[in-house]
XYZ file of C-alpha atoms in Angstrom:
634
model
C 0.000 0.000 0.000
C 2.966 2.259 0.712
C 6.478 2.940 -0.998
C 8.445 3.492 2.926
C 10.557 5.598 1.040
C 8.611 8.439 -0.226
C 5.647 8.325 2.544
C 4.640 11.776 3.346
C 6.238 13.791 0.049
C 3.342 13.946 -2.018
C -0.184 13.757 -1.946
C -3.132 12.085 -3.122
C -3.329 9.178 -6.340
C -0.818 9.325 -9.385
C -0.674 7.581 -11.977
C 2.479 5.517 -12.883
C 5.059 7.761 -15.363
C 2.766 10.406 -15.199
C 4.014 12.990 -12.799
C 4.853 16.133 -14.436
C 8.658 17.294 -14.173
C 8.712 20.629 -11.942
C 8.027 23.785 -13.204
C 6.351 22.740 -16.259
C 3.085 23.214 -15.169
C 1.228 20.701 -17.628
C -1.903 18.948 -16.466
C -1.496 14.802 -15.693
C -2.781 13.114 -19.147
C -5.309 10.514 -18.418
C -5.061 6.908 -18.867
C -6.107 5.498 -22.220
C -9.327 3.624 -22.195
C -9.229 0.237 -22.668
C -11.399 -1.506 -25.853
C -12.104 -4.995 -26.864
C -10.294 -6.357 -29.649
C -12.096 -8.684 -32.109
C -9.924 -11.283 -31.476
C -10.986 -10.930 -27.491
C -8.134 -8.896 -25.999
C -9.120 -7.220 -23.220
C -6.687 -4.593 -24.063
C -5.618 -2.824 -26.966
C -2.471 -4.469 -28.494
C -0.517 -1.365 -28.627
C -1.649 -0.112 -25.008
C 0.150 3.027 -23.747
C 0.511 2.446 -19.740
C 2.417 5.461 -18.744
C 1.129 8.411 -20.702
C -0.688 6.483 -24.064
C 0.047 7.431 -27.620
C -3.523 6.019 -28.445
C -4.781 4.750 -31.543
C -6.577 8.025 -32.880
C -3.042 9.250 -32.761
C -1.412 5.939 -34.789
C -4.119 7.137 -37.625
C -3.016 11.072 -37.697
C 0.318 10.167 -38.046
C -0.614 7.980 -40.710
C -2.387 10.523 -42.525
C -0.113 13.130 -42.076
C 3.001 10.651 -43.571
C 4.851 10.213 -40.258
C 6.387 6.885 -40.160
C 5.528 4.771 -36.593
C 7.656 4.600 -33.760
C 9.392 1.338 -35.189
C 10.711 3.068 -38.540
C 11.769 6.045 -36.804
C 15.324 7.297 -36.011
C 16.310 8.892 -32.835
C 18.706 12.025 -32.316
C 22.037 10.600 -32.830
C 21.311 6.769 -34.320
C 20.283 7.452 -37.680
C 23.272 4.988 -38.248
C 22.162 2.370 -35.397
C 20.295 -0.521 -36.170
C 16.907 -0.391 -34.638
C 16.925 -3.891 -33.270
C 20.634 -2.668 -32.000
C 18.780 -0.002 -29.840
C 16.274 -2.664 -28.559
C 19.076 -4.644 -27.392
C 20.480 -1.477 -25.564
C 17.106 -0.899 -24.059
C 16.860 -4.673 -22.809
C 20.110 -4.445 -21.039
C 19.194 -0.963 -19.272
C 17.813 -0.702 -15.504
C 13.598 -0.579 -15.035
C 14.815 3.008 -13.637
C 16.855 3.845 -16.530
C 13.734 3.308 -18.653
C 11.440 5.586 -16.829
C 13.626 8.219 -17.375
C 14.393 7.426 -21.339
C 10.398 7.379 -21.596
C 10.324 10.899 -20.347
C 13.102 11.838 -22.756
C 11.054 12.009 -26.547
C 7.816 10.689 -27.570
C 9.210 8.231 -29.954
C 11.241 6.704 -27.001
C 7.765 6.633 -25.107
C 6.326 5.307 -28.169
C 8.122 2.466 -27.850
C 8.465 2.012 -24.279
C 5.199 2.097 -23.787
C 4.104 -0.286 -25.935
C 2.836 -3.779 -25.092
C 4.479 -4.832 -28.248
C 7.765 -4.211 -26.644
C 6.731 -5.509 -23.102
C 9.602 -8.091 -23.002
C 12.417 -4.896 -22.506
C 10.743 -3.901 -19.363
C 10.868 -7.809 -17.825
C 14.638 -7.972 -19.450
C 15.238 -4.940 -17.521
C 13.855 -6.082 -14.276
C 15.545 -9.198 -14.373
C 18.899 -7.779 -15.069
C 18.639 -6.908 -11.264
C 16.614 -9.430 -9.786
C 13.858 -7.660 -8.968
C 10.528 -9.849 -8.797
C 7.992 -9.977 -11.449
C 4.927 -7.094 -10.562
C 1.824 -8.147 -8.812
C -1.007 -9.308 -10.310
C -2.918 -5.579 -10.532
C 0.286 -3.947 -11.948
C 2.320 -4.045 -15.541
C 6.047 -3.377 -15.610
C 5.746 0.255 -16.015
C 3.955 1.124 -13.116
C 5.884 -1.208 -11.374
C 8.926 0.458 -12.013
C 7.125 3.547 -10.783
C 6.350 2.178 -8.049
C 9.722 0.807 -7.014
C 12.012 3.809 -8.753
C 10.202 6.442 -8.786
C 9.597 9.031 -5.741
C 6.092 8.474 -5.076
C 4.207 8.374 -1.673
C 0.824 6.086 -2.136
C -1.430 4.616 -5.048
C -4.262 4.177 -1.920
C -4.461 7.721 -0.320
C -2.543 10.543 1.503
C -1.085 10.130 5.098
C -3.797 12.127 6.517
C -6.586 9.410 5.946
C -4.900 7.103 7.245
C -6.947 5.910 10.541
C -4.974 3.681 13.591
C -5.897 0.319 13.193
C -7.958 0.217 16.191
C -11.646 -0.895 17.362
C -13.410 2.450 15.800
C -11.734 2.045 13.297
C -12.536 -1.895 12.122
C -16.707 -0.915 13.989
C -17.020 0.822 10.397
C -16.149 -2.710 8.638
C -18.863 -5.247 8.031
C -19.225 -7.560 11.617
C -18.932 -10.734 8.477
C -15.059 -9.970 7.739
C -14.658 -8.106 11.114
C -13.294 -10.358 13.009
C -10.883 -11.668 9.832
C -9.416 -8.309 10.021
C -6.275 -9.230 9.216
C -6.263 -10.955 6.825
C -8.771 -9.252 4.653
C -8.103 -5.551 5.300
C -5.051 -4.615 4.302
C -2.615 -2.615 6.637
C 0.755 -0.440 6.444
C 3.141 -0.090 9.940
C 4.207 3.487 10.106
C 6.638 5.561 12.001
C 4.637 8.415 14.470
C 7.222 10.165 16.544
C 8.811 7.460 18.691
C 6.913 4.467 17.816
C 5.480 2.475 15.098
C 1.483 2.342 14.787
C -0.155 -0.416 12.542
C -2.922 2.187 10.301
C -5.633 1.241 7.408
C -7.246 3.344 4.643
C -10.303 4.691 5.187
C -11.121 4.396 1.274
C -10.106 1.367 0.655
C -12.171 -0.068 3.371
C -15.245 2.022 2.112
C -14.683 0.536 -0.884
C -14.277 -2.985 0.342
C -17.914 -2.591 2.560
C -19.849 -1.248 -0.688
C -18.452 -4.185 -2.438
C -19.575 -6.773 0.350
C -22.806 -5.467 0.613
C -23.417 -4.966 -3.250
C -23.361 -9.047 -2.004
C -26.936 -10.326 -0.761
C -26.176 -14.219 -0.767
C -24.667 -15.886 1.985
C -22.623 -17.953 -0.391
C -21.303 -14.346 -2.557
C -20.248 -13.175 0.604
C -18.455 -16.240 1.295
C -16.184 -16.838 -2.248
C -15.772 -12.920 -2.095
C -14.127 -12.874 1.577
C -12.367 -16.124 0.361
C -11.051 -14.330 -2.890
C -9.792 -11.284 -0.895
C -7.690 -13.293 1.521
C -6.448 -14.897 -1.312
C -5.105 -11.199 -3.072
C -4.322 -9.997 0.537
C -1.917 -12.919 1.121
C -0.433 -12.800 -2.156
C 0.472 -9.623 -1.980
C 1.977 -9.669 1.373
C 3.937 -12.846 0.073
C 4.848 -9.941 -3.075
C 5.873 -7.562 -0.457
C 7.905 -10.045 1.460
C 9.803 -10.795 -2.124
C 10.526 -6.976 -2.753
C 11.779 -6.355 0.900
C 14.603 -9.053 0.082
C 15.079 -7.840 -2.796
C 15.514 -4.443 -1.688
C 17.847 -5.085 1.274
C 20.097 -7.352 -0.836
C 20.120 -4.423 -3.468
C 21.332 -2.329 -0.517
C 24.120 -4.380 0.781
C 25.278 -5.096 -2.803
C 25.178 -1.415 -3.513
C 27.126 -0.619 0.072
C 29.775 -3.023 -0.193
C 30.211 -1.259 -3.770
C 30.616 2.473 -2.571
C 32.570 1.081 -0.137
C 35.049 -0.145 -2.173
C 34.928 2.956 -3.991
C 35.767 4.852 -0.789
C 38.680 2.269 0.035
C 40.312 3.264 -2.913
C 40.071 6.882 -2.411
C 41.764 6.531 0.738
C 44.112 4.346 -0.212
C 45.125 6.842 -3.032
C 44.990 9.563 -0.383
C 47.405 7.352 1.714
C 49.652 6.916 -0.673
C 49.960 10.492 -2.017
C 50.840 11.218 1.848
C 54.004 8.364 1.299
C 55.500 10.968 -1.152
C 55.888 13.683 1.552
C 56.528 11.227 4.517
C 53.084 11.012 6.266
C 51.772 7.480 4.730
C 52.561 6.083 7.810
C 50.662 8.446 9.855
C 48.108 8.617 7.961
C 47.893 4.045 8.217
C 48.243 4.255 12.120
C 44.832 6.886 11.907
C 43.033 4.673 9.620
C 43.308 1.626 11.207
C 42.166 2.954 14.826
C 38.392 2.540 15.612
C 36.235 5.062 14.938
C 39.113 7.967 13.713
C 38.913 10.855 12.039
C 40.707 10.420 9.006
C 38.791 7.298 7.292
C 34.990 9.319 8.143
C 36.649 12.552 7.411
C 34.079 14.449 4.687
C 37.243 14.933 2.186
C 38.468 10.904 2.094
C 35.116 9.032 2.714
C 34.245 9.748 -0.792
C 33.478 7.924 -3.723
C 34.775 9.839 -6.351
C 38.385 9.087 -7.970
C 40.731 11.639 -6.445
C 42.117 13.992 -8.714
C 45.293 16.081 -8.580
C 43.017 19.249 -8.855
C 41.159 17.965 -5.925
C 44.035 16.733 -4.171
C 45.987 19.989 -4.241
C 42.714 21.278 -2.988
C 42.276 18.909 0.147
C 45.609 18.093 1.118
C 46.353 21.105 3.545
C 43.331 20.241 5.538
C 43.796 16.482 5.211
C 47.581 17.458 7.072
C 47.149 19.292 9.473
C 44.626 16.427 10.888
C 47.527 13.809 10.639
C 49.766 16.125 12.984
C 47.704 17.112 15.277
C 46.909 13.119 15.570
C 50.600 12.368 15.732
C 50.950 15.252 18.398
C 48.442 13.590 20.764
C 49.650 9.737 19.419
C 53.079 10.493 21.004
C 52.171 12.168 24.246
C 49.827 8.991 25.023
C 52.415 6.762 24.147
C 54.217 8.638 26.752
C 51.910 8.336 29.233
C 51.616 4.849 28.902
C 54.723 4.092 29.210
C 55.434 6.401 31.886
C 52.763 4.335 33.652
C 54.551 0.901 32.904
C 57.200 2.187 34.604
C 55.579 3.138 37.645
C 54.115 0.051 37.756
C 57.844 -1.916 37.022
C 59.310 -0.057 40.029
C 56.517 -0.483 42.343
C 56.468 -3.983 42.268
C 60.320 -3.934 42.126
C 60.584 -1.827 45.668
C 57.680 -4.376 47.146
C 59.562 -7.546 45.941
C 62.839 -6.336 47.702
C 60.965 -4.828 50.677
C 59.229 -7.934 51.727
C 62.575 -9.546 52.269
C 64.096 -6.489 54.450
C 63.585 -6.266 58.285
C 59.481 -4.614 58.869
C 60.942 -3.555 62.343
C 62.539 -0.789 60.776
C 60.897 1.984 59.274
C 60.977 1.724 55.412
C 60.181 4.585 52.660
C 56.715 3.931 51.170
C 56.564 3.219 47.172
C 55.739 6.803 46.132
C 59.070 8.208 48.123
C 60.607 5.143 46.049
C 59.182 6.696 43.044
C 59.796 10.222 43.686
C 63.228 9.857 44.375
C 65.246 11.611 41.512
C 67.196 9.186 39.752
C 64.044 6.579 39.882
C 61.891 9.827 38.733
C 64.490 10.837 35.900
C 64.254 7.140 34.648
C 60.317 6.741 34.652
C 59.750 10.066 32.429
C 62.773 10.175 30.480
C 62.961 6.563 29.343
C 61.243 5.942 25.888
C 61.230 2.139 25.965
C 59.704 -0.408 28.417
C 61.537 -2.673 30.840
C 61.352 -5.313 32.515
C 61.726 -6.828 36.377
C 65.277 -7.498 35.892
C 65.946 -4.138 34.843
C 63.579 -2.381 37.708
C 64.738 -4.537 40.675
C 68.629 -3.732 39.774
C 67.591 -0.195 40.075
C 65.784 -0.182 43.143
C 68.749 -1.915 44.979
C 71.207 0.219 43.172
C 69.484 3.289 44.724
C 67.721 1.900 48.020
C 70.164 2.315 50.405
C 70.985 5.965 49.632
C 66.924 6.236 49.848
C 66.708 4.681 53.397
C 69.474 6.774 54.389
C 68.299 10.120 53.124
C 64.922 8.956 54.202
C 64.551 7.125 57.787
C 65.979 10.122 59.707
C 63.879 13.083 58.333
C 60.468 10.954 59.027
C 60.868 9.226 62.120
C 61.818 12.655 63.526
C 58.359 14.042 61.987
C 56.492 11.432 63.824
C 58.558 11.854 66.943
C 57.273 15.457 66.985
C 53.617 14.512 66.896
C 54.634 13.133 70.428
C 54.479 16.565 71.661
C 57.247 15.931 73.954
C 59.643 18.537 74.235
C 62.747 16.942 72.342
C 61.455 14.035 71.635
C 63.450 11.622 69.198
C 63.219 8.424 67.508
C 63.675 6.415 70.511
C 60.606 7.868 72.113
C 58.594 6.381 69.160
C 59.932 2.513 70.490
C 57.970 3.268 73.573
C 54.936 1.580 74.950
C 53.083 4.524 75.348
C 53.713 5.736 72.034
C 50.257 5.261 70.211
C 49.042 7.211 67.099
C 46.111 7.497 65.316
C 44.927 7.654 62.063
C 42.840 10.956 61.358
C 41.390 9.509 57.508
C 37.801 9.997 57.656
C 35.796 7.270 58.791
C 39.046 5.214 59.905
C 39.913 6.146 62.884
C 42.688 3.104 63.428
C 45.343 3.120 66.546
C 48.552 1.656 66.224
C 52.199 1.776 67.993
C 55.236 2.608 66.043
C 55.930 -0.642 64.431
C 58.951 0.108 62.309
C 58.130 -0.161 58.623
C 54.756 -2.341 58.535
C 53.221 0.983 59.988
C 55.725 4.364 58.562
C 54.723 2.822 54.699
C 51.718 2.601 54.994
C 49.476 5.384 56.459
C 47.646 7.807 53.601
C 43.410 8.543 52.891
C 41.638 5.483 51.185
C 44.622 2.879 52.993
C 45.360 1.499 49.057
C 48.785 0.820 48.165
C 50.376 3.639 48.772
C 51.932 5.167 45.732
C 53.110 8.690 46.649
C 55.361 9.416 49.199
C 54.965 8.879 53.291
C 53.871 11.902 55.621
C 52.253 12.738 58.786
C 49.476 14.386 57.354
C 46.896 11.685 57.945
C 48.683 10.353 61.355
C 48.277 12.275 65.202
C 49.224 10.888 68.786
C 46.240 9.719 70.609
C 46.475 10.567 74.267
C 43.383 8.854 75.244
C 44.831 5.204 74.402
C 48.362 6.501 75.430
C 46.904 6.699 79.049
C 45.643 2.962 78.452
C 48.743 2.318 77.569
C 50.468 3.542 80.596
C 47.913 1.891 82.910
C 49.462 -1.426 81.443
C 53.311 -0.741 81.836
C 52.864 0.124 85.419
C 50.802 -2.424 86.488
C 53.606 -4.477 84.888
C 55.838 -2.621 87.283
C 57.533 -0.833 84.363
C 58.755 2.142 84.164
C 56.640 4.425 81.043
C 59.843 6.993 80.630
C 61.364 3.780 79.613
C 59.157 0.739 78.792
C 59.340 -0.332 75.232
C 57.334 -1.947 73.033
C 59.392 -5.758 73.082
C 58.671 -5.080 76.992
C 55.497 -5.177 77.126
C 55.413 -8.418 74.594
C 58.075 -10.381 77.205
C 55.877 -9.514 79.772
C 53.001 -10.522 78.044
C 49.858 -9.639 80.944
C 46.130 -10.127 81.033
C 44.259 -7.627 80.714
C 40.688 -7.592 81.778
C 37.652 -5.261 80.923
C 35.405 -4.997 83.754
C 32.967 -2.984 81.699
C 32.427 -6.206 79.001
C 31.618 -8.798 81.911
C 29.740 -11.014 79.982
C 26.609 -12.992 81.506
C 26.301 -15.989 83.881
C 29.830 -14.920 85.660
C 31.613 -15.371 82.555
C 34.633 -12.228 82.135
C 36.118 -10.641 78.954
C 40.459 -10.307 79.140
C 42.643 -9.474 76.159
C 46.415 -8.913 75.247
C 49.414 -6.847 75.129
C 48.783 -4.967 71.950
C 44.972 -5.926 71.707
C 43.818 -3.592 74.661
C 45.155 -0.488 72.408
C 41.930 -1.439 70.117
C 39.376 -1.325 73.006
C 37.271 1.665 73.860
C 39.608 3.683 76.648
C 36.823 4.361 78.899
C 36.472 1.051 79.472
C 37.591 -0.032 83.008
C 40.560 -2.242 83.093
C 42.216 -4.769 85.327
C 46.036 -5.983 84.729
C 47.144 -9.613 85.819
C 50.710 -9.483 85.096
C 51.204 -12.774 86.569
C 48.935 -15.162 85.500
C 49.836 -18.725 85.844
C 51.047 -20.980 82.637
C 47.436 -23.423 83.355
C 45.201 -20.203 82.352
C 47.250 -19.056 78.890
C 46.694 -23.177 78.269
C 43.145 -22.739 78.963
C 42.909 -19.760 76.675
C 45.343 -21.650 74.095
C 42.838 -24.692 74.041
C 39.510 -22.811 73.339
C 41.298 -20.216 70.601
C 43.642 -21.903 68.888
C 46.430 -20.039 66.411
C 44.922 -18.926 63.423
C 46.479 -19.606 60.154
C 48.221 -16.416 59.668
C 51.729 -16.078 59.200
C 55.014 -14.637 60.560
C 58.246 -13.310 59.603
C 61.323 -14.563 60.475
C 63.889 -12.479 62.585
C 67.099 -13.708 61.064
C 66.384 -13.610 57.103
C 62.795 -11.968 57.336
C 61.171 -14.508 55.133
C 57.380 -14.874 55.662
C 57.085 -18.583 57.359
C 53.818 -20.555 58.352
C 53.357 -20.812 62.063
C 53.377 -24.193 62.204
C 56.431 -23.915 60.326
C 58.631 -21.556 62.639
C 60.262 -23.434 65.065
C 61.550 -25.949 62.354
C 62.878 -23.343 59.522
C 65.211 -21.798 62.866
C 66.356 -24.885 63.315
C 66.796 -26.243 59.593
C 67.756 -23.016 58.058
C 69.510 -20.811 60.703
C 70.679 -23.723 62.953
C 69.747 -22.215 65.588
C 68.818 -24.514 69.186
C 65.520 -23.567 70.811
C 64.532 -24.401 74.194
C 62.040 -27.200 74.681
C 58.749 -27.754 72.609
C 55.415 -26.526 74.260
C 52.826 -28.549 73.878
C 50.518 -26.176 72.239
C 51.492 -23.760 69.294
C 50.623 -20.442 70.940
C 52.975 -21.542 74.098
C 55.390 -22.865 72.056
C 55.599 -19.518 69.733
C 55.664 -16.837 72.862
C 58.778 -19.058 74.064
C 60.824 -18.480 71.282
C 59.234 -15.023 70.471
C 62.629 -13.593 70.326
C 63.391 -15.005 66.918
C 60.138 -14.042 64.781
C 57.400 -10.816 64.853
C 54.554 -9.705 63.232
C 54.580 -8.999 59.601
C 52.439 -7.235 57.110
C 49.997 -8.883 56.682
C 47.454 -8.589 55.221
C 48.827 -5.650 53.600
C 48.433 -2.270 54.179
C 45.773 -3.154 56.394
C 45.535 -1.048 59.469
C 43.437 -3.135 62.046
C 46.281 -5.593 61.989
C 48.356 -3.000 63.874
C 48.487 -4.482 67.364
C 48.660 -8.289 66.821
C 49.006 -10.868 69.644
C 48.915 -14.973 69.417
C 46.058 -14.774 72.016
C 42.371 -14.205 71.314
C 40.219 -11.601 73.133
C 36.941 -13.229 74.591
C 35.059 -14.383 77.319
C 36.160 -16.847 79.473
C 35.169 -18.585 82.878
C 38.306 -18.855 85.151
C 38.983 -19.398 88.569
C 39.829 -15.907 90.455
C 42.748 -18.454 92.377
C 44.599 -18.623 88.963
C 44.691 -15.214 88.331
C 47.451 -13.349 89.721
C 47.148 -10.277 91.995
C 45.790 -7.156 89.981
C-alpha cells in the first residue's frame, strides 16, 4: 500500500510515469481507455501504460506521412540498427527506462508499448527484482519501485490507527478476519510504530460486500480477498529481500569505492613522509581520518582535488601524531611506575618490617628513579627495575629514615622528643582519615609505609598528614606498663610483649559470671573508657586454657634472622633447619610454644596495608570462665 521511502512527500493518487517534471506546469494526461479487440483482448495491443500514444493518434500520423515509432530514427542513431537499440534498451535498468520514456515521444512510443513488453521484464531481471503483482504491468511497477512516489491508496492524513473504531465501520462478516482481509501499512509516528488502514479502501471494500446479498457471494468474495491480501503480502515479502540485498550489494560497492580513495589519499601522503601516519589513523576505531568528509568519498581523487584537500587532510595527521606520542608517553610512563613499584615491594618484603621503610611513592619520587620513569622511551622489565631499586635503596633509606621518624617523633608533643621515644609503649598514634579512625604503635616499617586517605597501596610518598598521637589510648597504655611494674619513661614496646599480661575489661563482663580479658597490643583497640584490670602474673594453666579454646589462626610470621614470611606451624623448624639455631624445649601447644621463642620471629604485614592488623598478639580476646585463684594479683 505504501512505498516506505517516499511516505509523506506527495499527496493524493498518481498515476504511474505520469508525474509532471517541476516547473512545467502541464496537467497529468489521463489513462487510455481500454477496448475490446475482435480477437478478445481485453486490451488494446498497442496499449500506452504510462502516458498512451492512443490509436486516434497511430491514424493522424498515418495521414499526415509520419512513419511509426518502429521506422523512426532517434537524435544521434540514424546509423544504429533499430533492433541494436532494442538490445540497448533490454540491457538498461527498469529506472533507466522511466527516465528514457520521459526523454522524446518516440522513445515513449516504444516504451510504452505492449508490443515491446519483453524490454521492461529484461530490464527487471537484469537486477533481480521480482515480477509485478497481479494488478500492476512493468511500467507502473517500475514507478512504483524507482520512482519518488508516496501512495497509489491515499494521503497520510486518511490514514486511521488500526484500532476498534476504526474496524466498527467494517462489516461484523469480515470483522473479526481483520487481518487478513483488510489490508494494513506499519508506520513511524514520533517514537513508535502504529499499525494504520485506509479509510477508502475499506469504504470501498464494505460497498463491495454489501453490493453481495447471498450468503454464499459473501463467502467466495471474503475467500477471494484473503487470497489477493496474502499474495500480496507474500509480493511484499519478495521486494523487501530484494531491496535489502540491493542495498548491501550497492554498500559493499561504494565502499570499495571509498577504500580506494583513501588508499590513493594514503599513498599520495608516502610521497611527503606522512603514509605512515596517515595508516596508524586509519586503522584505529572510529578515527577521524577514514569518516573525514574529504576521504570518505566515492569519487576518484584527482590532482586538482588533491591539491585542494591536502592542507586540511595534514594538518589532521599532525595534530593526531601530536596527541599519538604524548599517550604513548603516558603509557609508558605508567609501565614504569608500575615496574618499580612492584620492584621496591619484591625487595621490601625480604628487608627487616621492624625498621621503618620509605613507602613506594618516596621510592618513586626519588630523583634518579623519577628521571628514569619520564625520560625513558622504551619499556623494561623486572630485571631491569629490581637492579635499580637496589642500586638506589640504600641511599633512599638513608636520606629517608631520619627526616620521618623525627616528623612522627614530633607529633609526640614531647619537648625533644626523638626516635627512641617512638619505640615506647606509650607511644600510640592514630589515624585521622575519615571514617578510619585506626590506633597503632610505632611498628617500624609495617606501619611508617603505609598510612595515607583510602589505605590502598600507597603510591606517593609517606607523611604525617593523615597520622596524630592519641592521648586517650596513650593513658591505656600507661595503665598497662605500670601495672607491669615498668617504668613508662622507659618501657618499650618488646617489653610489654616479654611480659606478656592479662588484661581484663570490667565494663564487658559477659553474663552468667563469665569475664572478657585481652592482650598486650589488643587492649590499644578497646574503647579507653572502658575499666581495666592488669594480671601481670597469670599462671602458665590459664594461657593453656585460653590456648585450648582459641587456637592459632592460620596467619603467618616473619622470620627475625632472614625476614622470610614462614607458616606458624612452620617456625620453630625453619630456625632450626635453616639458621641452625637450638631452641629451648617444645610446648605442647602452638601459641605456648611460639611466645617461648618469640625472640626469633614478629609480626609482619599482613594482610597488607591493612591497618586493624596494627596491634597483633597470638592470644584471642573473649570471654572466658576462670577461677579468680589462677589469676594473679591485679
Amino acid at each position: 500500500m505504501l512505498n516506505k521511502s517516499t511516505v509523506g512527500k506527495t499527496s493524493g493518487h498518481q498515476t504511474p510515469g505520469t508525474n509532471t517534471p517541476k516547473g512545467e506546469g502541464k496537467p497529468l494526461r489521463k489513462r487510455a481507455r481500454v477496448s475490446t479487440q475482435k480477437s478478445g483482448s481485453s486490451k488494446l495491443e498497442d496499449q500506452n501504460v504510462d502516458g498512451p500514444e492512443n490509436q486516434s493518434n497511430k491514424k493522424l500520423n498515418a495521414k499526415k506521412g509520419r512513419p511509426d515509432s518502429e521506422s523512426r530514427r532517434f537524435k544521434g542513431t540514424e546509423d544504429i540498427p533499430f533492433e541494436v537499440v532494442l538490445e540497448v534498451f533490454c540491457r538498461a535498468e527498469p529506472g533507466d527506462l522511466l527516465r528514457l520514456s520521459r526523454t522524446s515521444k518516440d522513445i515513449r512510443a516504444i516504451l510504452m508499448s505492449r508490443r515491446y513488453a519483453y524490454i521492461w521484464r529484461s530490464a527487471r531481471q537484469n537486477i533481480g527484482l521480482p515480477p509485478p503483482p497481479d494488478d500492476m504491468n512493468e511500467p507502473q511497477f517500475a514507478h512504483l519501485v524507482f520512482d519518488d512516489v508516496f501512495c497509489y491508496v491515499t494521503n497520510l492524513s486518511s490514514l486511521p490507527d488500526y484500532d476498534w473504531e476504526y474496524l466498527c465501520q467494517q462489516p461484523a462478516d469480515y470483522r473479526e478476519l481483520r487481518l487478513s482481509v483488510l489490508p494494513s501499512e506499519s508506520v513511524q509516528v514520533e517514537q513508535e510504530r502504529v499499525l494504520v488502514g485506509s479509510n477508502k479502501y475499506g469504504r470501498t471494500l464494505k460497498t463491495e460486500f454489501e453490493l453481495l446479498k447471498s450468503e454464499l457471494e459473501r463467502e467466495e468474495w471474503i475467500s477471494q480477498k484473503q487470497k489477493e491480501l496474502k499474495a500480496n503480502q507474500e509480493h511484499a515479502k519478495l521486494c523487501v529481500q530484494w531491496f535489502r540485498s540491493t542495498l548491501s550489494g550497492r554498500s559493499k560497492e561504494l565502499e570499495a569505492l571509498r577504500t580506494e580513495r583513501r588508499e590513493d589519499i594514503i599513498g599520495r601522503f608516502d610521497a611527503i613522509g606522512w603514509g605512515e601516519e596517515a595508516r596508524i589513523m586509519a586503522n584505529e576505531y572510529g578515527n577521524e581520518f577514514s569518516t573525514h568528509k574529504f576521504v570518505r568519498q566515492t569519487k576518484k581523487l584527482t590532482d586538482l582535488v588533491w591539491r585542494r584537500i591536502s592542507h586540511e587532510l595534514l594538518n589532521l595527521l599532525v595534530m593526531h601524531k601530536t596527541d599519538r606520542l604524548r599517550k604513548e608517553k603516558e603509557t609508558t610512563r605508567r609501565e614504569h611506575y608500575a615496574a618499580f613499584s612492584n620492584a621496591y615491594i619484591r625487595i621490601r618484603d625480604t628487608l627487616d618490617l621492624r625498621q621503618p621503610l620509605p613507602a613506594v611513592g618516596d621510592i618513586l619520587k626519588y630523583e634518579p628513579i623519577e628521571d628514569i620513569i619520564w625520560l625513558l622511551d622504551r619499556n623494561i622489565d623486572d630485571a631491569y627495575s629490581s637492579s635499580k631499586i637496589s642500586e638506589h635503596l640504600p641511599d633512599i633509606i638513608a636520606e629517608w629514615r631520619p627526616k620521618k621518624t623525627q616528623e612522627l617523633a614530633d607529633l609526640l608533643g614531647i619537648t625533644g622528643a626523638t626516635a627512641l621515644d617512638l619505640h615506647l609503649a606509650t607511644s600510640v598514634f592514630e589515624c585521622k582519615a575519615e571514617g578510619c579512625g585506626a590506633r597503632f604503635r610505632f611498628f617500624g616499617a609495617s606501619r611508617m609505609q603505609t598510612w595515607k586517605p583510602g589505605h590502598s597501596r600507597a603510591v606517593w610518598p609517606w607523611s604525617t598528614r593523615w597520622i596524630d598521637s592519641n592521648n586517650a589510648i596513650s593513658r591505656v597504655s600507661k595503665i598497662v606498663v605500670e601495672a607491669c611494674g615498668l617504668d613508662p619513661a622507659v618501657a618499650t614496646v618488646q617489653d610489654l610483649y616479654d611480659a606478656n599480661p592479662l588484661i581484663e575489661c570490667t565494663t564487658c563482663a559477659g553474663a552468667k559470671g563469665s569475664r572478657y580479658f585481652t592482650w598486650w597490643p589488643l587492649i590499644l583497640s578497646h574503647p579507653p573508657s572502658h575499666t581495666i584490670k592488669i594480671h601481670s602474673s597469670c599462671s602458665a594453666a590459664v594461657k593453656s586454657e585460653i590456648a585450648l579454646k582459641f587456637p592459632s589462626s592460620d596467619e603467618n610470621l616473619s622470620c627475625s634472622h632472614c625476614h622470610s614470611t614462614i607458616l606458624k606451624e612452620s617456625m620453630r623448624s625453619h630456625l632450626e633447619t635453616t639458621h641452625s639455631i637450638q631452641l629451648v624445649e617444645r610446648q605442647n601447644l602452638l601459641v605456648l610454644d611460639l611466645q617461648a621463642i618469640q625472640e626469633h620471629w614478629y609480626f609482619p604485614l599482613l594482610p597488607q596495608y591493612e591497618h586493624h592488623k596494627s596491634s597483633m598478639s597470638l592470644f584471642e580476646p573473649g570471654y572466658y570462665k576462670i577461677k579468680a585463684s589462677l589469676l594473679g594479683s591485679p
